[in-house]
XYZ file of C-alpha atoms in Angstrom:
753
model
C 4.970 -24.875 -10.071
C 2.879 -25.960 -7.096
C -0.055 -28.155 -7.907
C -3.233 -26.301 -8.752
C -6.174 -27.154 -6.535
C -9.675 -26.852 -7.930
C -11.686 -25.281 -5.174
C -15.062 -26.060 -6.704
C -18.018 -25.216 -4.592
C -15.825 -23.965 -1.747
C -14.848 -20.918 -3.814
C -18.455 -19.811 -3.905
C -18.504 -19.705 -0.126
C -15.396 -17.627 0.537
C -15.680 -13.899 1.139
C -16.323 -11.958 -2.065
C -12.870 -10.386 -2.073
C -11.328 -13.813 -2.770
C -14.039 -15.393 -4.926
C -12.128 -14.954 -8.186
C -9.167 -17.069 -7.059
C -8.791 -20.396 -8.844
C -5.643 -21.694 -7.180
C -5.236 -22.278 -3.476
C -1.588 -21.190 -3.752
C -2.718 -17.668 -4.556
C -5.101 -17.441 -1.622
C -4.138 -15.205 1.301
C -2.286 -17.054 3.985
C -5.172 -16.464 6.356
C -7.502 -18.392 4.038
C -5.424 -21.103 2.415
C -5.447 -23.537 5.312
C -9.112 -22.832 5.915
C -9.908 -24.847 2.789
C -9.987 -28.622 2.796
C -7.084 -29.046 0.411
C -6.829 -32.128 -1.759
C -4.028 -33.269 -4.049
C -0.453 -32.043 -4.128
C 1.972 -33.374 -1.578
C -0.613 -33.618 1.187
C -2.894 -35.974 -0.686
C -5.545 -36.156 2.047
C -8.414 -33.815 2.795
C -7.798 -31.606 5.828
C -10.809 -30.739 8.007
C -11.484 -27.069 8.644
C -10.966 -26.017 12.295
C -14.065 -24.983 14.179
C -14.401 -21.655 15.971
C -12.049 -21.461 18.911
C -9.799 -24.326 17.806
C -6.132 -23.702 17.129
C -5.319 -23.150 13.494
C -1.898 -23.635 11.993
C -1.921 -20.801 9.523
C 0.472 -19.573 6.909
C 2.614 -16.640 7.903
C 2.794 -14.214 5.032
C 1.600 -16.959 2.771
C 4.082 -19.794 2.924
C 5.859 -20.310 6.235
C 3.591 -22.071 8.700
C 3.478 -20.739 12.262
C 1.112 -21.786 15.046
C -1.498 -19.079 15.575
C -4.999 -18.796 16.968
C -7.415 -17.073 14.612
C -11.008 -16.100 15.301
C -13.190 -17.973 12.820
C -16.494 -17.084 11.191
C -18.712 -18.570 8.452
C -17.462 -17.699 4.967
C -21.018 -16.669 4.072
C -24.451 -16.789 5.665
C -25.353 -20.378 6.415
C -22.009 -21.697 5.171
C -20.328 -24.624 6.932
C -16.944 -23.335 5.788
C -15.189 -21.314 8.467
C -12.538 -18.729 7.613
C -10.497 -16.326 9.728
C -12.104 -12.952 10.287
C -10.343 -10.413 8.099
C -9.385 -7.568 10.416
C -7.199 -4.844 8.915
C -7.613 -2.013 11.435
C -8.650 -1.472 15.043
C -12.154 -0.257 14.135
C -14.205 0.329 10.984
C -16.630 2.564 12.946
C -14.213 5.249 14.118
C -10.525 6.103 13.603
C -8.489 4.286 16.268
C -4.730 4.221 15.883
C -3.373 0.717 15.426
C -1.233 -0.370 18.373
C 2.382 -1.034 17.384
C 5.688 -1.603 19.078
C 8.163 1.267 19.294
C 11.209 1.166 17.056
C 14.221 3.456 17.264
C 15.690 5.313 14.297
C 18.622 7.189 15.739
C 17.132 9.440 18.405
C 13.645 9.323 16.854
C 11.058 6.878 18.171
C 8.412 5.513 15.791
C 5.206 3.708 16.693
C 1.689 4.188 17.965
C 2.831 5.753 21.259
C 4.586 8.543 19.369
C 3.646 11.250 16.848
C 3.336 10.271 13.200
C 6.791 11.058 11.836
C 7.457 13.106 8.706
C 10.195 12.215 6.268
C 11.526 13.080 2.825
C 14.464 12.209 0.552
C 17.386 14.191 -0.794
C 17.721 14.894 -4.512
C 21.428 15.772 -4.547
C 24.256 13.606 -5.841
C 25.241 11.704 -2.699
C 28.917 11.969 -3.655
C 28.560 15.756 -3.391
C 28.919 15.890 0.375
C 28.590 19.666 0.664
C 25.368 19.871 -1.382
C 23.833 16.883 0.384
C 24.658 18.241 3.842
C 23.188 21.625 2.970
C 19.998 20.039 1.678
C 19.643 17.848 4.765
C 20.080 20.929 6.960
C 17.357 22.799 5.051
C 15.084 19.761 5.395
C 15.718 19.505 9.133
C 15.149 23.242 9.600
C 11.702 22.823 7.998
C 10.690 20.364 10.711
C 11.284 17.028 9.017
C 11.907 14.093 11.373
C 13.818 11.643 9.126
C 15.641 11.989 5.799
C 16.518 9.290 3.285
C 19.574 9.386 1.024
C 20.222 7.161 -1.977
C 23.366 5.017 -1.695
C 23.953 3.135 -4.914
C 27.687 2.380 -4.854
C 30.972 2.382 -2.956
C 31.738 6.048 -3.622
C 28.337 7.053 -2.295
C 28.805 4.814 0.751
C 32.171 6.438 1.458
C 30.519 9.857 1.199
C 27.904 8.828 3.767
C 30.491 8.834 6.546
C 31.479 12.401 5.663
C 27.826 13.452 5.416
C 27.010 12.038 8.844
C 30.124 13.467 10.491
C 29.625 16.920 8.979
C 25.996 17.057 10.100
C 26.903 16.053 13.639
C 29.644 18.673 13.733
C 27.057 21.281 12.706
C 24.681 20.132 15.448
C 22.215 18.189 13.267
C 21.177 14.798 14.595
C 18.286 14.125 12.221
C 18.274 10.350 11.485
C 19.660 9.378 8.083
C 18.279 6.462 6.084
C 20.238 4.689 3.343
C 18.136 3.782 0.314
C 19.510 0.490 -1.024
C 18.733 -1.352 -4.251
C 20.685 -4.286 -5.753
C 23.679 -3.766 -3.428
C 23.899 -5.855 -0.225
C 27.623 -5.042 0.292
C 26.828 -1.318 0.176
C 24.107 -1.812 2.774
C 26.607 -3.575 5.019
C 29.053 -0.699 4.764
C 26.611 2.170 5.262
C 25.005 0.438 8.269
C 28.116 1.489 10.142
C 27.163 5.170 9.953
C 23.489 5.685 9.024
C 20.586 5.153 11.404
C 18.342 3.039 9.198
C 18.641 0.937 6.073
C 15.779 0.740 3.610
C 15.899 -2.403 1.499
C 13.632 -3.317 -1.404
C 12.670 -7.010 -1.151
C 12.150 -7.138 -4.898
C 15.762 -6.477 -5.779
C 17.935 -6.823 -2.671
C 18.767 -10.497 -3.226
C 16.706 -11.489 -6.276
C 17.881 -10.564 -9.745
C 16.349 -7.578 -11.524
C 12.889 -8.507 -12.742
C 12.680 -9.389 -16.425
C 8.870 -9.715 -16.284
C 9.063 -13.315 -17.351
C 6.674 -16.043 -16.286
C 9.070 -18.504 -14.726
C 8.317 -22.037 -13.599
C 9.408 -22.893 -10.060
C 9.286 -26.227 -8.303
C 8.942 -26.242 -4.537
C 12.639 -27.096 -4.343
C 13.557 -24.162 -6.606
C 11.484 -21.800 -4.535
C 13.001 -23.015 -1.283
C 16.516 -22.648 -2.680
C 15.833 -19.022 -3.524
C 14.482 -18.373 -0.033
C 17.662 -19.861 1.393
C 19.690 -17.614 -0.898
C 17.771 -14.572 0.354
C 18.561 -15.527 3.927
C 22.252 -15.975 3.131
C 22.387 -12.487 1.609
C 20.122 -10.665 4.067
C 21.032 -12.243 7.408
C 24.462 -10.553 7.660
C 22.817 -7.133 7.284
C 20.297 -7.990 10.003
C 23.102 -9.051 12.339
C 25.002 -5.861 11.617
C 21.927 -3.736 12.317
C 21.568 -5.556 15.637
C 25.215 -4.883 16.453
C 25.057 -1.161 15.680
C 21.493 -0.525 16.883
C 20.205 0.357 13.425
C 16.652 0.150 12.134
C 15.454 -1.496 8.928
C 12.595 -0.673 6.599
C 11.335 -3.567 4.513
C 10.041 -1.387 1.705
C 8.164 -3.240 -1.018
C 7.430 -1.429 -4.284
C 4.583 -2.526 -6.519
C 6.763 -1.953 -9.559
C 9.815 -3.933 -8.534
C 8.624 -7.342 -7.443
C 10.942 -10.161 -8.450
C 10.139 -12.592 -11.251
C 9.953 -15.312 -8.609
C 7.232 -13.513 -6.667
C 5.336 -12.504 -9.796
C 5.402 -16.055 -11.108
C 3.294 -17.071 -8.113
C 1.280 -13.984 -7.228
C 1.396 -11.681 -10.223
C 2.047 -7.961 -10.025
C -0.351 -7.713 -7.098
C -0.815 -6.551 -3.501
C -0.637 -10.217 -2.476
C 2.815 -10.478 -4.058
C 3.917 -7.301 -2.299
C 2.935 -8.690 1.088
C 4.506 -12.082 0.446
C 7.755 -10.449 -0.653
C 7.945 -8.370 2.521
C 7.101 -11.276 4.809
C 9.988 -13.352 3.444
C 12.409 -10.728 4.762
C 10.465 -10.112 7.962
C 10.608 -13.807 8.828
C 14.394 -13.695 8.557
C 14.489 -10.713 10.930
C 12.290 -12.532 13.412
C 14.314 -15.737 13.110
C 17.369 -13.714 14.138
C 15.421 -12.050 16.978
C 15.648 -8.637 15.323
C 12.534 -6.491 15.709
C 13.696 -2.923 15.101
C 12.045 -2.761 11.691
C 8.929 -1.481 9.953
C 7.140 -2.101 6.668
C 6.048 -0.091 3.641
C 3.910 -1.127 0.638
C 4.272 1.621 -1.958
C 2.621 1.930 -5.362
C 1.972 4.776 -7.772
C -1.683 3.722 -7.923
C -3.399 4.814 -4.673
C -5.993 2.045 -4.957
C -3.313 -0.673 -5.157
C -1.345 0.986 -2.381
C -4.313 0.988 0.003
C -5.126 -2.651 -0.756
C -1.526 -3.708 -0.150
C -1.257 -2.001 3.249
C -4.598 -3.431 4.385
C -3.566 -6.905 3.308
C -0.244 -6.511 5.120
C -1.916 -5.396 8.342
C -4.519 -8.177 8.200
C -1.683 -10.699 7.963
C 0.102 -9.018 10.879
C -3.033 -9.198 13.007
C -3.366 -12.907 12.318
C 0.302 -13.439 13.187
C 0.165 -11.293 16.302
C 2.752 -8.904 14.843
C 2.842 -5.222 15.771
C 5.458 -3.642 13.524
C 4.946 0.020 12.516
C 4.090 1.250 9.020
C 5.690 3.840 6.779
C 3.094 5.192 4.316
C 3.608 6.648 0.869
C 2.299 6.809 -2.693
C 5.373 6.497 -4.871
C 5.860 8.477 -8.090
C 2.859 10.675 -7.207
C 3.960 13.523 -9.490
C 3.907 17.243 -8.864
C 1.610 20.098 -7.906
C -1.977 19.491 -6.884
C -2.115 16.155 -8.713
C 0.773 14.774 -6.661
C -0.692 16.097 -3.443
C -4.113 14.676 -4.283
C -2.780 11.180 -5.046
C -0.881 11.196 -1.759
C -3.896 12.502 0.157
C -6.067 9.733 -1.291
C -3.691 6.877 -0.537
C -2.126 8.046 2.723
C -5.318 9.723 3.927
C -7.438 6.609 3.361
C -5.126 4.609 5.636
C -4.910 7.354 8.262
C -8.716 7.347 8.449
C -8.439 3.764 9.685
C -5.704 4.548 12.202
C -2.898 3.065 10.098
C 0.479 4.710 9.659
C 3.390 5.731 11.874
C 5.643 7.598 9.429
C 4.744 9.131 6.090
C 6.303 10.674 3.017
C 4.573 12.680 0.288
C 6.646 11.941 -2.835
C 6.578 14.925 -5.191
C 8.515 15.813 -8.323
C 9.642 18.963 -6.537
C 12.365 19.989 -4.135
C 12.253 17.821 -0.991
C 11.575 20.850 1.189
C 8.231 21.221 -0.617
C 7.160 17.751 0.510
C 7.330 18.603 4.186
C 4.311 20.911 4.429
C 1.716 18.545 2.870
C 3.334 15.654 4.709
C 3.022 17.495 8.023
C -0.592 18.369 7.300
C -1.388 14.711 6.682
C 0.450 13.627 9.826
C -1.422 16.205 11.892
C -4.700 15.097 10.334
C -3.988 11.478 11.217
C -3.184 12.313 14.827
C -6.161 14.661 15.169
C -8.791 12.195 13.952
C -7.473 9.321 16.069
C -7.437 11.586 19.124
C -11.019 12.788 18.552
C -12.275 9.353 17.416
C -15.398 10.704 15.755
C -17.393 7.858 14.304
C -20.737 6.091 14.287
C -22.335 3.378 16.425
C -21.239 -0.131 15.511
C -23.009 -1.740 12.586
C -22.504 -4.968 10.689
C -20.401 -4.304 7.596
C -20.988 -6.971 4.958
C -20.484 -5.345 1.578
C -17.261 -3.300 1.648
C -14.349 -5.108 0.031
C -11.157 -4.356 1.913
C -8.557 -6.056 -0.264
C -9.667 -5.573 -3.840
C -11.507 -2.892 -5.758
C -15.038 -3.316 -6.993
C -16.944 -0.147 -7.546
C -20.494 0.162 -6.329
C -22.135 1.830 -9.308
C -25.343 3.677 -8.651
C -28.185 3.518 -11.124
C -27.654 6.372 -13.556
C -30.685 8.543 -14.350
C -33.076 7.033 -16.857
C -35.274 8.899 -19.248
C -38.961 8.795 -18.339
C -42.060 9.238 -20.416
C -43.056 12.881 -20.427
C -39.543 14.265 -19.759
C -39.018 17.452 -21.741
C -35.222 17.354 -21.415
C -32.657 14.563 -21.338
C -31.733 13.789 -17.733
C -29.313 11.011 -18.652
C -26.368 13.396 -18.769
C -26.685 14.866 -15.278
C -24.336 12.156 -13.972
C -21.382 10.485 -15.677
C -20.912 6.723 -15.602
C -17.233 7.002 -14.576
C -17.794 9.558 -11.823
C -19.436 12.970 -11.753
C -18.321 16.462 -10.826
C -20.875 18.887 -9.419
C -20.242 22.572 -8.769
C -22.049 25.234 -6.767
C -22.912 28.311 -8.870
C -23.894 31.713 -7.469
C -26.349 34.283 -8.787
C -23.410 36.600 -9.510
C -21.881 34.009 -11.847
C -25.127 33.880 -13.841
C -24.630 37.572 -14.683
C -21.716 36.668 -17.000
C -22.906 33.537 -18.840
C -19.930 33.037 -21.173
C -17.466 33.353 -18.293
C -19.509 30.807 -16.368
C -19.645 28.430 -19.327
C -15.869 28.531 -19.646
C -15.476 27.968 -15.898
C -17.679 24.880 -16.228
C -15.313 23.687 -19.011
C -17.963 23.633 -21.705
C -16.963 24.071 -25.313
C -18.176 27.411 -26.666
C -19.383 27.725 -30.246
C -20.576 31.226 -31.112
C -21.114 31.860 -27.414
C -23.255 28.767 -26.893
C -22.140 26.042 -24.460
C -21.672 22.382 -25.385
C -20.478 19.531 -23.207
C -16.827 18.525 -23.473
C -14.688 15.795 -21.934
C -14.139 17.558 -18.602
C -17.346 19.592 -18.383
C -19.061 19.772 -15.015
C -22.021 17.395 -15.026
C -24.454 19.205 -12.726
C -24.596 22.577 -11.005
C -26.055 23.405 -7.603
C -27.978 26.693 -7.313
C -28.430 27.254 -3.582
C -30.439 30.320 -4.577
C -32.552 30.558 -7.723
C -32.768 33.721 -9.822
C -36.033 35.599 -9.540
C -38.761 34.473 -11.911
C -38.585 37.817 -13.725
C -34.799 37.599 -14.207
C -34.971 36.314 -17.762
C -31.259 36.701 -18.537
C -30.144 34.545 -15.622
C -32.794 31.933 -16.327
C -31.815 31.829 -19.988
C -28.193 31.246 -18.941
C -29.347 28.236 -16.919
C -31.645 26.977 -19.703
C -28.750 26.843 -22.139
C -26.986 24.489 -19.745
C -29.959 22.178 -19.259
C -30.483 22.150 -23.029
C -27.074 20.473 -23.490
C -27.536 17.959 -20.690
C -26.206 19.601 -17.532
C -28.267 19.003 -14.422
C -29.437 21.767 -12.102
C -29.953 21.102 -8.387
C -31.716 23.493 -6.037
C -33.191 23.218 -2.518
C -36.852 22.221 -2.373
C -37.841 25.506 -0.729
C -36.256 27.479 -3.578
C -37.980 25.383 -6.238
C -41.375 25.744 -4.572
C -40.937 29.526 -4.181
C -39.371 30.294 -7.601
C -39.995 27.297 -9.860
C -37.234 26.724 -12.425
C -38.155 24.464 -15.354
C -36.406 21.076 -15.230
C -34.548 21.774 -11.965
C -33.942 18.832 -9.615
C -35.220 19.607 -6.123
C -32.940 18.665 -3.236
C -34.929 17.182 -0.362
C -33.977 16.548 3.229
C -35.226 13.480 5.067
C -37.475 15.847 7.044
C -38.963 17.079 3.755
C -39.809 13.489 2.862
C -41.252 12.770 6.315
C -43.510 15.852 6.107
C -44.465 15.094 2.469
C -43.354 18.595 1.464
C -41.983 17.197 -1.792
C -45.495 16.201 -2.845
C -46.155 19.876 -3.564
C -43.949 19.503 -6.640
C -45.563 18.828 -10.026
C -46.072 15.182 -10.925
C -42.949 13.713 -12.458
C -40.590 16.343 -11.009
C -37.094 14.972 -10.379
C -35.660 15.011 -6.857
C -32.383 14.386 -5.034
C -31.876 13.822 -1.304
C -29.253 15.300 0.988
C -28.443 13.372 4.159
C -25.684 12.738 6.678
C -25.462 8.943 6.691
C -25.576 8.545 10.470
C -29.356 8.955 10.815
C -31.391 6.270 12.611
C -32.570 3.450 10.375
C -36.213 4.554 10.551
C -35.184 7.858 8.993
C -33.054 6.187 6.333
C -36.050 3.982 5.509
C -37.699 7.114 4.095
C -35.386 6.695 1.098
C -37.481 3.716 0.056
C -40.442 6.028 -0.554
C -38.817 8.341 -3.133
C -37.388 7.947 -6.608
C -34.271 10.056 -6.142
C -31.967 10.815 -9.043
C -29.006 10.972 -6.600
C -28.080 11.270 -2.923
C -25.782 13.959 -1.547
C -23.775 12.671 1.432
C -23.021 15.750 3.510
C -21.691 16.366 7.020
C -21.013 19.931 8.206
C -17.365 20.854 8.567
C -17.858 21.596 12.275
C -19.531 18.236 13.020
C -18.725 17.226 16.611
C -19.776 13.567 16.758
C -19.605 11.688 13.457
C -16.937 11.484 10.787
C -17.648 11.689 7.076
C -15.830 8.466 6.269
C -17.557 6.325 8.862
C -21.013 7.851 8.420
C -20.724 7.265 4.676
C -19.621 3.655 5.181
C -22.746 3.143 7.255
C -24.878 4.773 4.552
C -23.451 2.565 1.828
C -23.968 -0.529 3.965
C -27.595 0.471 4.442
C -28.093 1.052 0.718
C -26.518 -2.257 -0.273
C -28.365 -4.212 2.397
C -31.674 -2.763 1.210
C -30.951 -3.126 -2.491
C -31.127 0.629 -3.058
C -29.049 1.737 -6.023
C -29.108 5.518 -5.747
C -25.949 7.221 -7.015
C -24.145 8.921 -4.110
C -22.283 12.210 -4.444
C -19.781 13.177 -1.747
C -20.608 16.768 -0.827
C -17.823 18.603 1.024
C -18.144 22.221 2.103
C -15.124 24.125 3.418
C -14.937 27.337 5.420
C -13.725 30.551 3.850
C -10.357 30.398 5.630
C -9.364 26.982 4.217
C -6.050 27.038 2.338
C -5.649 25.202 -0.959
C -3.322 22.489 0.310
C -5.590 21.895 3.292
C -8.603 21.542 1.014
C -6.803 19.064 -1.257
C -5.569 16.984 1.670
C -8.863 16.923 3.534
C -10.963 16.253 0.447
C -8.575 13.548 -0.725
C -8.365 11.837 2.656
C -12.118 11.955 3.342
C -13.839 11.458 -0.018
C -10.828 9.620 -1.448
C -10.939 7.103 1.410
C -14.437 6.168 0.246
C -13.767 6.215 -3.477
C -10.831 3.789 -3.175
C -13.375 1.348 -1.715
C -15.634 1.879 -4.723
C -18.084 3.902 -2.628
C -19.287 6.994 -4.434
C -20.388 8.278 -7.814
C -19.066 11.812 -7.766
C -17.796 14.884 -5.941
C -19.249 18.276 -5.026
C -16.723 20.680 -3.471
C -17.795 24.042 -2.061
C -15.458 26.705 -0.673
C -16.534 30.321 -0.630
C -13.241 32.041 -1.314
C -11.589 29.442 -3.549
C -11.145 29.852 -7.271
C -13.882 28.088 -9.244
C -11.386 26.545 -11.658
C -9.325 25.182 -8.754
C -12.362 23.453 -7.241
C -13.332 21.936 -10.585
C -9.865 20.624 -11.411
C -9.436 19.336 -7.853
C -12.669 17.338 -8.128
C -11.694 15.891 -11.505
C -8.209 15.181 -10.164
C -9.676 13.217 -7.268
C -11.761 11.067 -9.619
C -8.712 10.378 -11.778
C -6.521 9.694 -8.749
C -9.068 7.103 -7.609
C -8.915 5.459 -11.048
C -12.434 6.440 -11.988
C -12.750 9.122 -14.670
C -9.826 10.133 -16.879
C -10.074 13.656 -18.230
C -6.406 14.519 -18.728
C -3.062 12.895 -19.328
C -1.944 10.768 -16.403
C 1.686 11.170 -15.294
C 3.658 8.705 -13.180
C 6.595 10.867 -12.178
C 9.278 9.946 -9.671
C 10.323 12.501 -7.032
C 14.011 12.468 -8.026
C 16.951 11.380 -5.887
C 20.704 10.998 -6.176
C 20.253 8.332 -8.851
C 18.368 10.641 -11.219
C 20.153 11.031 -14.535
C 18.567 14.305 -15.681
C 16.803 17.413 -14.317
C 13.535 15.713 -13.554
C 11.546 18.866 -12.803
C 12.636 20.601 -16.006
C 12.060 17.569 -18.251
C 8.742 16.806 -16.579
C 7.562 20.350 -17.291
C 8.628 20.042 -20.951
C 6.781 16.760 -21.436
C 3.663 18.012 -19.684
C 3.581 21.142 -21.808
C 3.518 19.083 -25.014
C 1.358 16.135 -23.919
C -1.157 17.481 -21.395
C -4.003 17.247 -23.940
C -4.070 13.428 -24.164
C -6.800 12.173 -21.808
C -6.627 8.451 -21.318
C -2.877 8.324 -21.986
C -0.514 7.594 -19.079
C 3.139 8.641 -19.314
C 5.854 7.634 -16.840
C 8.763 10.031 -16.356
C 11.468 8.238 -14.393
C 14.879 9.558 -13.428
C 16.317 6.040 -13.522
C 15.088 2.474 -13.712
C 15.969 1.407 -10.174
C 12.421 0.347 -9.326
C 12.041 -1.542 -12.572
C 9.657 -1.102 -15.509
C 6.977 -2.463 -13.223
C 6.764 0.915 -11.503
C 5.335 2.037 -14.825
C 2.722 -0.709 -14.755
C -0.056 1.872 -15.055
C 1.686 3.799 -17.830
C 1.271 3.439 -21.575
C 4.603 5.099 -22.356
C 7.799 5.575 -20.387
C 10.580 8.204 -20.521
C 13.422 6.790 -18.435
C 16.989 7.849 -17.711
C 19.157 5.020 -19.047
C 22.596 6.662 -18.783
C 23.909 10.198 -18.284
C 22.474 12.285 -21.120
C 20.642 9.284 -22.600
C 16.975 8.331 -22.450
C 15.252 4.992 -22.974
C 11.650 4.946 -24.188
C 9.126 2.300 -23.181
C 5.768 1.092 -24.377
C 4.231 -0.481 -21.298
C 7.002 -2.494 -19.638
C 8.962 -3.035 -22.838
C 11.871 -0.823 -23.816
C 11.535 0.013 -27.518
C 14.207 2.700 -28.019
C 17.491 3.004 -26.148
C 20.166 5.656 -25.738
C 18.298 8.606 -27.258
C 20.084 11.910 -26.788
C 18.213 13.884 -24.158
C 17.706 16.929 -26.372
C 15.824 14.740 -28.860
C 14.025 12.495 -26.407
C 10.823 14.509 -25.876
C 10.186 14.687 -29.625
C 10.981 10.975 -29.885
C 8.411 10.292 -27.154
C 5.763 12.199 -29.108
C 6.612 10.223 -32.244
C 6.279 7.012 -30.261
C 2.832 8.060 -29.041
C 1.861 8.814 -32.645
C 3.181 5.467 -33.873
C 0.950 3.738 -31.356
C -2.136 5.666 -32.449
C -2.601 7.559 -29.179
C -1.792 11.082 -30.339
C -4.347 13.789 -31.021
C -3.567 17.317 -32.071
C -4.290 19.948 -29.424
C -7.423 21.982 -30.043
C -7.324 25.721 -30.486
C -9.096 27.465 -27.623
C -11.681 30.089 -28.578
C -11.037 33.415 -26.896
């Protein structure tokens, strides 16, 4: 292994996102040479370049290239200078990142072109007729690019027939070969397909065994030379035939060599991709793009940002393909994709996208198109906020800003500590009509009913918003609300409503104008308040927050806002709060018009609020949509919190989208497993059609159900296979037994009618 370098006091001065690193070898390439490194082969201390001086930096992480980097102090007053960490064109408004144009068949990809939509076939590639028919259906739905798995010689032979048949039928949609473990197959299929996707984790390296291996510098260099020997012929062939390449790193399939240095991390993903990109550049081949996929949207966002920051420092301009892999199905799969892809689109990143769902590929195209259109719309409009100095947001790792949860105060007649949840809160707007049927409302809020009385459960809404209070004389409605406050739910209502029709223990929602006019001082002493605001107000208005003891803030921008964007206004708000040491919990309040469709709501909510939550900015969600089902809004809000790795209220599934490698009917088996295991909050189950991406793709899962051979299933605990070759008809029951053996099973509760 490379010599460890104790960074000592220097570590305290680096940006917070790198302060936990103990070894200079694991620092980002843009930082490693900024340190005065002692020991190792160099022996001598190296002075840090001053601003404006040329800096020989590390490309990717290891291969030194001469570059000029803009330098800044690592912290206020620090003598240590580090490169400025830029990962997008602007953090104040969505500006599309400038990239070169690459050519995939007849389709152009890059910042001067529309964001392209793609999907992947699920047929057996050897079945030429079925694959051609599926590709035609995909193309007819408006997809720009389609990927096809090519795992062996028979599949490669079929690719020629697939391409020829499509051309004969008048379909010129570009075809992409998905390659794992098989360089010779890539060489063959490059003769007929328009693009080759290779996985750096398994194209030349052996399949990861998740072992901590020791590498000398010589060992490491030998493996890099081996990669070049294997990969260079494919690059040359792509040059000859005018093909494109995607260097597609997967979080779950990094090689043992990479993980021995960088761990199962975004840094390792970037390093792995750069090794292959450097070979392309050495051979003067530039018709390629990158992807950094993970099943965890938070990891995925970090990896893409880290990749782009390295490209900025190298002066590279290669396009990006975006995707959250193994996202799952239904609204959960769409929400995970909206969070990960949407967060990057909000920063102008992304040139092609895929929404990976455990559904037919045709079903991926609509949400994918909606996301692509969203990305192009926001970068065209460029709504944002005036520039401000951003000091506290961490771009490359996750650290949640946790607001101060409500505390109990002397004289409180009810317990306010439950109105927000420590892992993320869900708030819901409740109408006067809903108060007319209390038990129906209690069920809709996911309370547990015992003899008609509500009690909080795992996924119960934390606080309700009453935009209109029931009349003082309406005892039934007020009793329905009292029963909720008695068990710890919060009740929000506008200040004007509370002053006109006082409701015991309600939390009054103030505007900044209310605070400025002292209207809130008409409330009884000790009354609890919240504040609703936009986030883009002038600082003198935001300073009014210092004068109130708010239980929470509601960050709200109208849907028809013409100037600011929710993401950028909220970033400014959080920067203000952190800079002024204000620890109010912040709830993202999104209100949608009556005509909003479900998929649109999921995608917009995920891309706007999710973009903030993946940065650790936010303590909960309030979704309002007049004509949407109450249950849908509640489950969508909880799904967003779980997708952002905040609050787990149901079983988490890591489910691959299926492809030609899949060894069983993924949709059918997934439905069976979900039906029997959906009541296990806190448990994560991976359902994988094959093991091509390695057990690492199940890094977030507690248990794995994986196709090992036709008709046979392997079961995993974490990354370790514990049972092999189980007959498929017995595998679901065997999975349940495995969960029981590991103490994670609970019996499903009977629901009271």
